[in-house]
PDB file of C-alpha atoms in Angstrom:
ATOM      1  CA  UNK A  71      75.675  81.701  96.730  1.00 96.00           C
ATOM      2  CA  UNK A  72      78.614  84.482  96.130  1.00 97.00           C
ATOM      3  CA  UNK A  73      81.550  84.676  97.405  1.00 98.00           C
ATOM      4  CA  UNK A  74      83.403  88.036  98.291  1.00 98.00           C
ATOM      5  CA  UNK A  75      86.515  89.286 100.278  1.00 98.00           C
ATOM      6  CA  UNK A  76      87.206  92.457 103.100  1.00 98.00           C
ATOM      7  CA  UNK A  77      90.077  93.274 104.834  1.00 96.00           C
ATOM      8  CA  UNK A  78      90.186  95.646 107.058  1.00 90.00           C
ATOM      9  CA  UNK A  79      91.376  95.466 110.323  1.00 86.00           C
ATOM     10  CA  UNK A  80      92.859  92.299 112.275  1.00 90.00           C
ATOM     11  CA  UNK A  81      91.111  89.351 110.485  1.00 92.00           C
ATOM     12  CA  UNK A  82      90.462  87.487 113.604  1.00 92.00           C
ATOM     13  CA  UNK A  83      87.960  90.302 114.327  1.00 93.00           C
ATOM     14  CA  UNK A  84      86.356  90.182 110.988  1.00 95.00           C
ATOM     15  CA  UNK A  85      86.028  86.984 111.111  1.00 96.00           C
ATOM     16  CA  UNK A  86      83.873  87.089 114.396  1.00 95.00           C
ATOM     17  CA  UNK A  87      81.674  89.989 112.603  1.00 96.00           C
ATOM     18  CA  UNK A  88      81.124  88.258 109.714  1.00 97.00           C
ATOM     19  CA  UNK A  89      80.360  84.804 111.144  1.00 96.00           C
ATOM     20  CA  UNK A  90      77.559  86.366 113.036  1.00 95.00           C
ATOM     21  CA  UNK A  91      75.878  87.438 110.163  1.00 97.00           C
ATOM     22  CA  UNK A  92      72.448  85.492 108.967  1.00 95.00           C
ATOM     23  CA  UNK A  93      72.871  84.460 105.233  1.00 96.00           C
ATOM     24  CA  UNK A  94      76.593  84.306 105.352  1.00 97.00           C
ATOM     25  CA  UNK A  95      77.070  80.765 105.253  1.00 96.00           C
ATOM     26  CA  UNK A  96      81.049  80.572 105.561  1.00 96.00           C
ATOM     27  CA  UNK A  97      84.190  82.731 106.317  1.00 97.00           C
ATOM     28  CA  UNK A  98      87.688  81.934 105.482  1.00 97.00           C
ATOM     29  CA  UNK A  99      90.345  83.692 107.696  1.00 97.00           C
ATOM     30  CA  UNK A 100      93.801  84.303 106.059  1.00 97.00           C
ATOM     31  CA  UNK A 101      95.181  86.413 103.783  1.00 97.00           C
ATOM     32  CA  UNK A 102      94.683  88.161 100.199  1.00 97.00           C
ATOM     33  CA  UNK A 103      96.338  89.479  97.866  1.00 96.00           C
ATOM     34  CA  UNK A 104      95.477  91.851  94.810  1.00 97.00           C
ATOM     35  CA  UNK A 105      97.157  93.266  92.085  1.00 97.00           C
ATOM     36  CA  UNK A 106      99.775  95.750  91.887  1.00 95.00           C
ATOM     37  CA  UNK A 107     101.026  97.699  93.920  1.00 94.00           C
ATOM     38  CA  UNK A 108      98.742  95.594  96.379  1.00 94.00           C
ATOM     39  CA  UNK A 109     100.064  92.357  95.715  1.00 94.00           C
ATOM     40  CA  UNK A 110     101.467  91.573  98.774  1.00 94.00           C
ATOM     41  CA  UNK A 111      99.239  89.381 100.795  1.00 96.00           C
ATOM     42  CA  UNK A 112      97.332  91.328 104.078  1.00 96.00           C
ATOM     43  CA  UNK A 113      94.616  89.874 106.600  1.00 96.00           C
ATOM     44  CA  UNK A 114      91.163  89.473 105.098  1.00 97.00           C
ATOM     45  CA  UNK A 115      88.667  87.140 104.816  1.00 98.00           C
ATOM     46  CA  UNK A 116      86.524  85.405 102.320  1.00 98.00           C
ATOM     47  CA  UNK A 117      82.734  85.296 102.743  1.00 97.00           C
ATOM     48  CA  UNK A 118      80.647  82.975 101.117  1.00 98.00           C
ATOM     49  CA  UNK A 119      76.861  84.713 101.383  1.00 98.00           C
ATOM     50  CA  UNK A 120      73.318  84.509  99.958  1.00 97.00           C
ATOM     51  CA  UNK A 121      72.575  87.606  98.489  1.00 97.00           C
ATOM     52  CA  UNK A 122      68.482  86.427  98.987  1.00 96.00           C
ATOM     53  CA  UNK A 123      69.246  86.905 102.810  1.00 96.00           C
ATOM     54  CA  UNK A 124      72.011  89.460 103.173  1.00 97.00           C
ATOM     55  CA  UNK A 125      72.582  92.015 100.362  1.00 97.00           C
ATOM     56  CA  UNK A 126      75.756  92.905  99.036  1.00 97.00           C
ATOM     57  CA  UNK A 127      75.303  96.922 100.381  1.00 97.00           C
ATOM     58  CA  UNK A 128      74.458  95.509 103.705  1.00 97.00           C
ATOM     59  CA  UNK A 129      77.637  93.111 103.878  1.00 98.00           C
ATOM     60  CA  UNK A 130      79.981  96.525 103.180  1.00 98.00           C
ATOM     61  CA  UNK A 131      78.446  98.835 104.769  1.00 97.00           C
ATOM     62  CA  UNK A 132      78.933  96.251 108.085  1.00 97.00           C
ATOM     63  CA  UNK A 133      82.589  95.893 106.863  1.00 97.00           C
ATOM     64  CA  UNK A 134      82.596  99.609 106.840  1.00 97.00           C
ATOM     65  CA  UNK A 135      81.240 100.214 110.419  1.00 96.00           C
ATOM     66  CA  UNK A 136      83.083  97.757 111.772  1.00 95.00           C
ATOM     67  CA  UNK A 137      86.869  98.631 111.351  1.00 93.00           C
ATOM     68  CA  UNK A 138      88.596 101.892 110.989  1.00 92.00           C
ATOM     69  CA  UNK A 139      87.344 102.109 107.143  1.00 95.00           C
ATOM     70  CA  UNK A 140      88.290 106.084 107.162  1.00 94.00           C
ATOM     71  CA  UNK A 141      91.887 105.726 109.090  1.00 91.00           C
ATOM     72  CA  UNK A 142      94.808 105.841 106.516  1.00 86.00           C
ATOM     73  CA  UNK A 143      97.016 104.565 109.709  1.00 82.00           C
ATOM     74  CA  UNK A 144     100.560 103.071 109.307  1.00 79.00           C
ATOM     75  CA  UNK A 145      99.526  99.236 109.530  1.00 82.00           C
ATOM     76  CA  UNK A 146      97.416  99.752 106.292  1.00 79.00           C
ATOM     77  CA  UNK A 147      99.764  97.560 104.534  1.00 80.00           C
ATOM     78  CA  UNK A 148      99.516  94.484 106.990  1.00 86.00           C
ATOM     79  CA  UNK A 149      95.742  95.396 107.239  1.00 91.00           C
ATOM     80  CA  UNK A 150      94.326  96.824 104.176  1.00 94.00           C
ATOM     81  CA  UNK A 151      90.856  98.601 103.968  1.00 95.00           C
ATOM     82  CA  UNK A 152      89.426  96.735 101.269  1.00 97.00           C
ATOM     83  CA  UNK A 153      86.586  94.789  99.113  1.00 98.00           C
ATOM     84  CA  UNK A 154      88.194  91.957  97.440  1.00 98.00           C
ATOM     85  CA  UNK A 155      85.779  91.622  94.518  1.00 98.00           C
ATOM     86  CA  UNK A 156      85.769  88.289  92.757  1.00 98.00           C
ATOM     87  CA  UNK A 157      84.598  89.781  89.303  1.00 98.00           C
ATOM     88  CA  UNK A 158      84.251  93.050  87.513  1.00 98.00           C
ATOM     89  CA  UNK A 159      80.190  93.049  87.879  1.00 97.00           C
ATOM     90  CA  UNK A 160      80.928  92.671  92.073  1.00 98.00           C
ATOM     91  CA  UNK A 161      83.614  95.296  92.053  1.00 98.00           C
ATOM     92  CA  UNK A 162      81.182  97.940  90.075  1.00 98.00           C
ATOM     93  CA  UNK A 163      78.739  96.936  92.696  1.00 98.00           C
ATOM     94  CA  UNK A 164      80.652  97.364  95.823  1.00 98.00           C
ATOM     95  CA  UNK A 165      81.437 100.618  94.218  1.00 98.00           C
ATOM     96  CA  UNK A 166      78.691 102.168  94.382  1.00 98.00           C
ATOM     97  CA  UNK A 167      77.579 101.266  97.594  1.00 98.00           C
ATOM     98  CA  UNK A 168      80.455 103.149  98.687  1.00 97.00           C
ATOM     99  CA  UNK A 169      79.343 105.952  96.677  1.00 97.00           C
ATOM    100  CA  UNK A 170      76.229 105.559  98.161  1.00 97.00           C
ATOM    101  CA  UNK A 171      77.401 105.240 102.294  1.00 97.00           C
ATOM    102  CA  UNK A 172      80.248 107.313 102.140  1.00 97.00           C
ATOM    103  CA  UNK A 173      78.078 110.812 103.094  1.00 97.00           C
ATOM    104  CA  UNK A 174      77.114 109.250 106.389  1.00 96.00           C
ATOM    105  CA  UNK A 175      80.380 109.136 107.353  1.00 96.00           C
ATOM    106  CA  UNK A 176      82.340 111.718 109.270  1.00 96.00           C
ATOM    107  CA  UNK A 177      85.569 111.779 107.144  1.00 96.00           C
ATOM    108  CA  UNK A 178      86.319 110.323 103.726  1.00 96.00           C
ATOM    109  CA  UNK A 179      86.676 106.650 103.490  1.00 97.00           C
ATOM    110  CA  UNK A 180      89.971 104.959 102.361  1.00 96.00           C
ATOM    111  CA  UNK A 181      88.347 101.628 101.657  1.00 97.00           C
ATOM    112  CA  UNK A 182      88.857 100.403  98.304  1.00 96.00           C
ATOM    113  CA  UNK A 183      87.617  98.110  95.628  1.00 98.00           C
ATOM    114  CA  UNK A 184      90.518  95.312  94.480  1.00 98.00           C
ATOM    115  CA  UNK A 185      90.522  92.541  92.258  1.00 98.00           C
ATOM    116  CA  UNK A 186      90.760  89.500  94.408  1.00 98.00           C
ATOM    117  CA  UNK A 187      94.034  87.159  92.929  1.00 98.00           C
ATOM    118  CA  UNK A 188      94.996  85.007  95.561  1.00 98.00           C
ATOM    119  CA  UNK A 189      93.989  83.681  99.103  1.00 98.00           C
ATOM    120  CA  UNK A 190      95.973  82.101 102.193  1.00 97.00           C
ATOM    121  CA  UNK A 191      94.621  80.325 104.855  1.00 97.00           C
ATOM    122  CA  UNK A 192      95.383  81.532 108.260  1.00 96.00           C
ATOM    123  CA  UNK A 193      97.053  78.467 110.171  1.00 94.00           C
ATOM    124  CA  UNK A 194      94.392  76.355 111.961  1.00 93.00           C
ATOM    125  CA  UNK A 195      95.685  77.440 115.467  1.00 93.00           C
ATOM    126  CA  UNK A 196      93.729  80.949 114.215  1.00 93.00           C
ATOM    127  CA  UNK A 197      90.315  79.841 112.727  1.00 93.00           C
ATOM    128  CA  UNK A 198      87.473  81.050 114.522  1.00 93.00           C
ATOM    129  CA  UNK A 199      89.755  82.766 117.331  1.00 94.00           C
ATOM    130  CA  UNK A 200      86.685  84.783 118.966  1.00 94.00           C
ATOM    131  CA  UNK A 201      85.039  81.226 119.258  1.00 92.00           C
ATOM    132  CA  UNK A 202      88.109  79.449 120.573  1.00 94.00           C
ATOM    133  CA  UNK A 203      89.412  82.611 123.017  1.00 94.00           C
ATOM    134  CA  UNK A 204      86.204  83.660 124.149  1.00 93.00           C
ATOM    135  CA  UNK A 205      86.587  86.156 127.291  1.00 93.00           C
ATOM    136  CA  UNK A 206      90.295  86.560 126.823  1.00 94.00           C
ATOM    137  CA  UNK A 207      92.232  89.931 126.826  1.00 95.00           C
ATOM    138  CA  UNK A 208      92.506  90.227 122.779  1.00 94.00           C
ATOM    139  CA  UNK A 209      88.389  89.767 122.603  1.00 94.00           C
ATOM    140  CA  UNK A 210      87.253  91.473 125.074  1.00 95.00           C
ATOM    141  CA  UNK A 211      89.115  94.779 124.041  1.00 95.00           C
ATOM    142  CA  UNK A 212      88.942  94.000 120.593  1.00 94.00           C
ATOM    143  CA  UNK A 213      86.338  91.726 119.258  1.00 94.00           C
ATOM    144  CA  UNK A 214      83.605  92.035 121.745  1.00 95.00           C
ATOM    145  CA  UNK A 215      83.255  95.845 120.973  1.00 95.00           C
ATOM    146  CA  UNK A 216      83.056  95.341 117.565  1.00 94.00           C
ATOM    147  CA  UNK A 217      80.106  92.489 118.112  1.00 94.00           C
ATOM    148  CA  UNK A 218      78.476  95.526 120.301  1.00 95.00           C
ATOM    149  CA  UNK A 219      78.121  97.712 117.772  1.00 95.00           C
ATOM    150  CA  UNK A 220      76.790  95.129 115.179  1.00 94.00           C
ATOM    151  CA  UNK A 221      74.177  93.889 117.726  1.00 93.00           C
ATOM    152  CA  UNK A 222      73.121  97.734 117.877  1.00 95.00           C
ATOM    153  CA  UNK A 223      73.308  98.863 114.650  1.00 95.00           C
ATOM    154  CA  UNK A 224      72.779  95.508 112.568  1.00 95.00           C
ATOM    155  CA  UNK A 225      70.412  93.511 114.798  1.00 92.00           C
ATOM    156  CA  UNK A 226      68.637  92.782 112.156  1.00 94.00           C
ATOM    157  CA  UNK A 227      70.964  90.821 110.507  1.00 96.00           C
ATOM    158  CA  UNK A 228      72.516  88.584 113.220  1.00 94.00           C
ATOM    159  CA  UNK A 229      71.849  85.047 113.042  1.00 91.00           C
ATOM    160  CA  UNK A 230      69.500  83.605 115.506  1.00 84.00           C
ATOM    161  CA  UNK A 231      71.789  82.295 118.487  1.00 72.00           C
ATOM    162  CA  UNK A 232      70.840  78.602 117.748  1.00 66.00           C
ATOM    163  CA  UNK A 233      72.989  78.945 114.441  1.00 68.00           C
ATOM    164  CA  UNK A 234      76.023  80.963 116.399  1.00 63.00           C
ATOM    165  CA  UNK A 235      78.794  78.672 116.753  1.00 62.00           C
TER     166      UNK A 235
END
């Protein structure tokens, strides 16, 4: 088993990507925080995977797809593009699978590798939010488009619906 962070985009909707994904075994919704100057804590979560079923590459290039991984918008500080990597062998890793995806992507990517320092729960009320608020406005026009394109794209990876939630 590893373990490995993203942030990205709202972490209720990375959550729901992630949680789909066969060989990812658990996701922690909350918040982390990295070193300087991006210490302050923004929405993420933390995977815990098994690299024999899901590969690192294929876990961020997912991440990538899945959130606006080449928008350098103005919430980028609440919702930071990132790979929280838990050690220097992960980080130079996740590195160059971004070297790797970034041509097949229409503009650069502002995604970047940080040193994972400290994680925050979301409050319970929030865990597994696409399970819990299932056909409601914030899924269906969020979440559910995002679960679209991984069921296109990433079939291949989704877990088999009697391990779904």
């Amino acid at each position: 088993m590893e373990r490995i962070g993203f942030g990205g985009g709202c972490h209720w909707c990375t959550e729901a990507v992630f949680a789909s994904l066969r060989g990812v075994t658990h996701v922690e919704q909350g918040f982390i925080r990295a070193d300087a100057p991006d210490d302050d804590f923004s929405e993420a979560v933390v995977l815990t995977f098994q690299p024999e079923r899901i590969s690192l590459g294929s876990l961020i290039e997912i991440h990538l797809r899945t959130h606006s991984s080449t928008s350098n918008h103005a919430m980028r500080q609440k919702y930071r593009s990132a790979i929280y990597a838990m050690d220097e062998a992960q980080a130079e890793a996740a590195r160059r699978v971004l070297t790797e995806v970034a041509p097949g992507f229409d503009a650069p990517l502002v995604t970047r590798v940080l040193p994972f320092r400290a994680f925050r729960a979301s409050d319970e009320r929030f865990q597994r939010y696409a399970e819990k608020n299932a056909g409601g406005p914030f899924c269906t026009t969020y979440i559910d488009p995002k679960l679209a394109l991984l069921r296109k794209e990433f079939g291949v990876f989704l877990k088999p619906v009697s391990e779904l939630p």
